[in-house]
Amino acid sequence: MVQWTFSAPEGYFDDCAALAAQLPNSRLTTRPLFALTPRDYPSDAAATATKDNRPWARFTAHVAALNREAPANVSYKIMFLTRHGQGYHNLMKTLSEDEQGEENHDAQLPDEAACFDAFLTPVGVAQATALSGLWLASIAADGLPVPQTLYTSPLARCLQTGQLYLQPIMDAHNLPYGPLVKEGLRERRTMHSCDRRRPRAWIAENWPACVIEEGFSEEDVMGALPRPETEEENRVRVLEALADVFEADASEVVAWTFHSLSMRALLGGLGMVPFKLQPATTIAVLVRGEKGE
């Protein structure tokens, strides 16, 4: 198996962990410029009179330069990481615990049957729709790049969120909407029904625009395991999904739609200080991947 090591080079984005700590319930919301820190880049020196000087356009050009100059076994990707909108299970946790439940993810849900592979609430739908507007505005004003490849968790709340916020972006730029469904992006597995998924055939029938990854099982093998997933197992799984992307996808700009705990596992695996996000929040991260010999 090819070994990859990953990091998040510093100096490009604001300290989101510190920003989150200052917000209600210590949960980050989508930041202006997606938290890109305004600065100069070495690639700015190659500017021409027609160069796009918007902040994200300059950063995207810088990442392209990093990839051109990197050794053959090193690559960089701009990754947009989005937590799904409010799901029905989140609402149930809010009503029963007076919070959205990340710190008590293993707490008993009040209605396990109704929370199975939960869909978005009307609030969640509105959140994802509003997020699409933020993206479109930043693409126009800031030069935010349109993702070249889309990935999603197979759980219904992510499939629904992705369609609501990303499809309008792709449509507006005459690009196909076809996210790749990856098992490795699902939420840290507990014994709760909200972390189990529907069969592959259901996903294919109800989300025909999606492409389901090779080897995706018909039934939910992961959800049927007899014990919860540990935080370390969650981290390893998400980093393996990241390695798949770096191994098979040459895109420099990718978007993941997934979950709060798995996102925090990824951030920790990149050497960052993990932080919490509000539903339907996007953060951006520059990821450096190095392929072992």
Coordinates of C-alpha atoms in Angstrom, one line a residue:
M1 CA 0.0 0.0 0.0
V2 CA 1.3 3.4 -1.0
Q3 CA 2.1 5.6 2.1
W4 CA 1.2 9.2 2.1
T5 CA 2.0 11.8 4.8
F6 CA 0.0 15.0 5.1
S7 CA 0.3 18.4 6.6
A8 CA -1.3 21.8 6.4
P9 CA 1.3 24.4 5.7
E10 CA 0.9 27.5 7.9
G11 CA 0.7 31.1 6.9
Y12 CA -2.2 30.9 4.5
F13 CA -5.4 31.0 6.6
D14 CA -6.5 32.7 9.7
D15 CA -6.4 30.7 13.0
C16 CA -9.9 29.1 12.8
A17 CA -9.5 27.3 16.1
A18 CA -9.0 30.7 17.9
L19 CA -11.9 32.2 15.9
A20 CA -14.2 29.4 16.8
A21 CA -13.4 29.8 20.5
Q22 CA -14.8 33.3 20.4
L23 CA -18.1 32.3 18.8
P24 CA -21.3 31.1 20.4
N25 CA -20.9 27.5 21.5
S26 CA -17.3 27.7 20.1
R27 CA -18.6 26.7 16.7
L28 CA -17.1 28.3 13.6
T29 CA -19.3 29.7 10.8
T30 CA -18.2 30.3 7.2
R31 CA -15.7 33.2 7.3
P32 CA -15.3 36.1 4.9
L33 CA -12.8 35.0 2.2
F34 CA -13.3 31.5 3.7
A35 CA -10.6 32.6 6.3
L36 CA -7.9 33.2 3.6
T37 CA -5.3 35.5 5.1
P38 CA -4.5 38.4 2.7
R39 CA -0.8 38.4 1.8
D40 CA 1.7 38.5 -1.0
Y41 CA 3.0 35.3 -2.7
P42 CA 6.2 34.7 -4.6
S43 CA 4.1 33.9 -7.7
D44 CA 2.7 37.5 -7.6
A45 CA 6.0 38.6 -9.2
A46 CA 5.0 37.0 -12.4
A47 CA 2.0 39.1 -12.7
T48 CA 1.0 40.7 -16.0
A49 CA -1.2 43.7 -16.6
T50 CA -4.1 41.4 -17.1
K51 CA -3.5 39.2 -14.0
D52 CA -6.5 38.6 -11.7
N53 CA -5.5 40.3 -8.5
R54 CA -8.5 39.1 -6.4
P55 CA -7.2 37.4 -3.2
W56 CA -8.3 33.9 -4.0
A57 CA -7.2 34.1 -7.6
R58 CA -3.7 35.0 -6.5
F59 CA -3.7 32.2 -3.9
T60 CA -4.9 29.6 -6.4
A61 CA -2.1 30.7 -8.8
H62 CA 0.4 30.3 -5.9
V63 CA -0.8 26.7 -5.3
A64 CA -0.4 26.0 -9.0
A65 CA 3.2 27.3 -8.7
L66 CA 3.8 25.2 -5.7
N67 CA 2.8 22.1 -7.6
R68 CA 4.9 23.0 -10.6
E69 CA 8.0 23.4 -8.4
A70 CA 7.4 20.5 -6.1
P71 CA 9.3 17.2 -6.3
A72 CA 7.5 14.4 -8.1
N73 CA 6.4 12.8 -4.9
V74 CA 4.9 16.0 -3.4
S75 CA 1.6 17.7 -4.3
Y76 CA -0.7 20.4 -2.9
K77 CA -4.4 20.6 -2.9
I78 CA -6.9 23.4 -1.9
M79 CA -9.5 21.5 0.0
F80 CA -12.9 22.9 0.8
L81 CA -14.4 21.0 3.8
T82 CA -18.1 21.4 4.4
R83 CA -20.1 20.1 7.3
H84 CA -23.7 19.1 6.3
G85 CA -26.7 21.2 7.3
Q86 CA -28.8 20.5 10.4
G87 CA -30.1 17.0 10.2
Y88 CA -33.1 15.6 12.0
H89 CA -30.8 13.8 14.5
N90 CA -29.1 17.1 15.3
L91 CA -32.5 18.6 16.0
M92 CA -33.4 15.7 18.3
K93 CA -30.1 16.2 20.2
T94 CA -30.8 19.9 20.5
L95 CA -34.2 19.4 21.9
S96 CA -33.1 16.7 24.4
E97 CA -29.7 18.1 25.4
D98 CA -29.9 21.9 24.7
E99 CA -27.0 21.6 22.3
Q100 CA -26.2 19.9 19.0
G101 CA -24.5 16.9 20.6
E102 CA -20.9 16.8 19.3
E103 CA -19.5 16.5 22.9
N104 CA -22.1 13.9 23.7
H105 CA -22.1 12.1 20.4
D106 CA -22.7 8.8 22.1
A107 CA -25.6 10.0 24.2
Q108 CA -28.9 8.2 23.6
L109 CA -31.1 9.7 20.9
P110 CA -34.7 10.2 21.8
D111 CA -36.0 8.5 18.7
E112 CA -33.5 6.1 17.1
A113 CA -35.8 4.8 14.4
A114 CA -36.7 8.3 13.2
C115 CA -33.0 9.3 13.2
F116 CA -31.8 6.5 10.9
D117 CA -29.5 8.0 8.2
A118 CA -31.2 11.3 8.9
F119 CA -32.3 13.8 6.3
L120 CA -32.0 17.6 6.7
T121 CA -34.6 19.5 8.6
P122 CA -36.2 22.6 6.9
V123 CA -33.6 24.6 8.8
G124 CA -30.8 22.4 7.4
V125 CA -32.2 22.9 3.9
A126 CA -32.2 26.7 4.4
Q127 CA -28.6 26.6 5.8
A128 CA -27.3 24.7 2.8
T129 CA -29.1 27.0 0.3
A130 CA -27.6 30.0 2.0
L131 CA -24.1 28.5 1.9
S132 CA -24.5 28.2 -1.9
G133 CA -25.1 31.9 -2.0
L134 CA -21.9 32.6 0.0
W135 CA -19.9 30.5 -2.4
L136 CA -21.3 32.2 -5.5
A137 CA -20.7 35.6 -4.0
S138 CA -17.1 34.8 -3.1
I139 CA -16.4 33.2 -6.5
A140 CA -17.5 36.5 -8.2
A141 CA -15.9 39.0 -5.7
D142 CA -12.8 37.2 -4.4
G143 CA -11.8 34.8 -7.2
L144 CA -12.7 31.7 -5.1
P145 CA -12.0 28.7 -7.3
V146 CA -14.8 26.4 -8.4
P147 CA -14.0 22.9 -7.2
Q148 CA -12.6 20.6 -9.8
T149 CA -13.7 17.4 -8.1
L150 CA -16.5 16.8 -5.5
Y151 CA -16.6 14.1 -2.8
T152 CA -19.3 13.2 -0.4
S153 CA -20.2 11.0 2.5
P154 CA -22.8 8.4 1.6
L155 CA -25.1 9.5 4.4
A156 CA -28.4 11.2 3.3
R157 CA -27.7 14.5 5.0
C158 CA -24.5 15.0 3.1
L159 CA -26.0 13.9 -0.2
Q160 CA -28.8 16.4 0.3
T161 CA -26.5 19.2 1.5
G162 CA -24.1 18.8 -1.4
Q163 CA -26.8 19.0 -4.0
L164 CA -28.3 22.1 -2.4
Y165 CA -25.0 24.1 -2.1
L166 CA -22.8 22.7 -4.8
Q167 CA -25.1 22.0 -7.7
P168 CA -26.1 25.7 -8.2
I169 CA -22.4 26.6 -8.3
M170 CA -21.6 24.0 -10.9
D171 CA -24.7 24.9 -12.9
A172 CA -23.7 28.6 -12.9
H173 CA -20.4 27.7 -14.4
N174 CA -21.7 25.1 -16.9
L175 CA -19.9 22.3 -15.1
P176 CA -21.3 18.8 -14.4
Y177 CA -22.4 18.0 -10.8
G178 CA -21.2 14.5 -10.1
P179 CA -19.8 14.0 -6.6
L180 CA -17.9 10.8 -5.9
V181 CA -19.5 9.0 -2.9
K182 CA -16.8 7.7 -0.6
E183 CA -17.5 5.4 2.3
G184 CA -14.4 6.8 4.1
L185 CA -16.0 10.2 4.5
R186 CA -18.9 9.1 6.7
E187 CA -19.3 10.1 10.3
R188 CA -17.4 8.5 13.2
R189 CA -19.4 5.3 13.8
T190 CA -21.4 5.1 17.0
M191 CA -24.1 2.6 17.8
H192 CA -26.7 5.2 16.8
S193 CA -29.0 4.8 13.8
C194 CA -28.0 8.3 12.5
D195 CA -24.5 7.0 11.7
R196 CA -25.8 4.1 9.6
R197 CA -26.5 4.3 5.9
R198 CA -28.9 3.0 3.3
P199 CA -28.0 0.4 0.7
R200 CA -25.9 1.3 -2.4
A201 CA -29.0 0.7 -4.6
W202 CA -30.9 3.3 -2.7
I203 CA -28.2 5.9 -3.2
A204 CA -27.9 5.1 -6.9
E205 CA -31.6 5.4 -7.4
N206 CA -32.2 8.6 -5.4
W207 CA -29.0 10.4 -6.2
P208 CA -28.4 9.5 -9.9
A209 CA -25.9 12.4 -10.4
C210 CA -23.5 10.9 -7.9
V211 CA -20.8 8.5 -8.8
I212 CA -20.3 5.7 -6.3
E213 CA -16.7 4.6 -5.7
E214 CA -15.5 1.2 -6.8
G215 CA -15.9 -1.4 -4.1
F216 CA -18.7 0.3 -2.3
S217 CA -20.8 -2.5 -0.6
E218 CA -24.5 -2.9 -1.2
E219 CA -25.3 -3.2 2.5
D220 CA -23.8 -1.1 5.4
V221 CA -21.0 -3.3 6.5
M222 CA -19.4 -0.5 8.6
G223 CA -22.7 0.3 10.4
A224 CA -23.2 -3.4 11.3
L225 CA -20.0 -3.7 13.3
P226 CA -20.7 -4.6 17.0
R227 CA -18.8 -1.7 18.7
P228 CA -18.3 2.0 18.2
E229 CA -15.4 3.4 16.2
T230 CA -12.7 5.0 18.2
E231 CA -11.4 8.5 17.5
E232 CA -8.1 7.0 16.4
E233 CA -9.9 4.6 14.0
N234 CA -11.9 7.5 12.7
R235 CA -8.7 9.5 12.0
V236 CA -7.0 6.6 10.2
R237 CA -10.1 6.0 8.0
V238 CA -10.4 9.7 7.0
L239 CA -6.7 9.9 6.3
E240 CA -6.9 6.8 4.1
A241 CA -9.7 8.5 2.2
L242 CA -7.4 11.5 1.8
A243 CA -4.7 9.3 0.5
D244 CA -7.1 7.8 -2.1
V245 CA -7.8 11.3 -3.3
F246 CA -4.1 12.3 -3.6
E247 CA -3.3 9.0 -5.3
A248 CA -6.0 9.1 -7.9
D249 CA -7.1 12.7 -8.4
A250 CA -4.8 15.3 -10.1
S251 CA -7.2 18.2 -9.3
E252 CA -5.8 21.1 -7.3
V253 CA -9.1 22.1 -5.9
V254 CA -11.4 19.6 -4.3
A255 CA -14.5 19.8 -2.1
W256 CA -15.6 17.3 0.6
T257 CA -19.1 17.3 2.1
F258 CA -19.0 15.3 5.3
H259 CA -19.4 15.4 9.1
S260 CA -18.3 17.3 12.2
L261 CA -16.4 14.5 14.0
S262 CA -14.8 13.2 10.9
M263 CA -13.8 16.7 9.9
R264 CA -12.2 17.2 13.3
A265 CA -10.4 13.9 12.9
L266 CA -9.0 15.1 9.5
L267 CA -7.8 18.4 11.0
G268 CA -6.0 16.6 13.8
G269 CA -4.5 14.2 11.3
L270 CA -3.1 17.2 9.4
G271 CA -1.5 18.5 12.5
M272 CA -4.0 21.3 13.1
V273 CA -5.9 22.1 16.3
P274 CA -9.3 20.6 15.7
F275 CA -12.3 22.9 16.1
K276 CA -16.1 22.7 15.9
L277 CA -18.3 24.0 13.1
Q278 CA -21.9 25.1 12.8
P279 CA -24.0 23.1 10.4
A280 CA -23.5 24.0 6.7
T281 CA -20.2 25.7 7.3
T282 CA -17.3 25.5 4.8
I283 CA -13.6 25.9 5.8
A284 CA -10.7 25.9 3.4
V285 CA -7.3 24.1 4.0
L286 CA -4.2 23.9 1.9
V287 CA -3.0 20.3 2.2
R288 CA 0.5 19.1 1.3
G289 CA 0.8 15.4 0.5
E290 CA 4.1 13.5 0.3
K291 CA 4.2 10.1 -1.2
G292 CA 6.6 7.6 0.3
E293 CA 9.0 5.5 -1.6

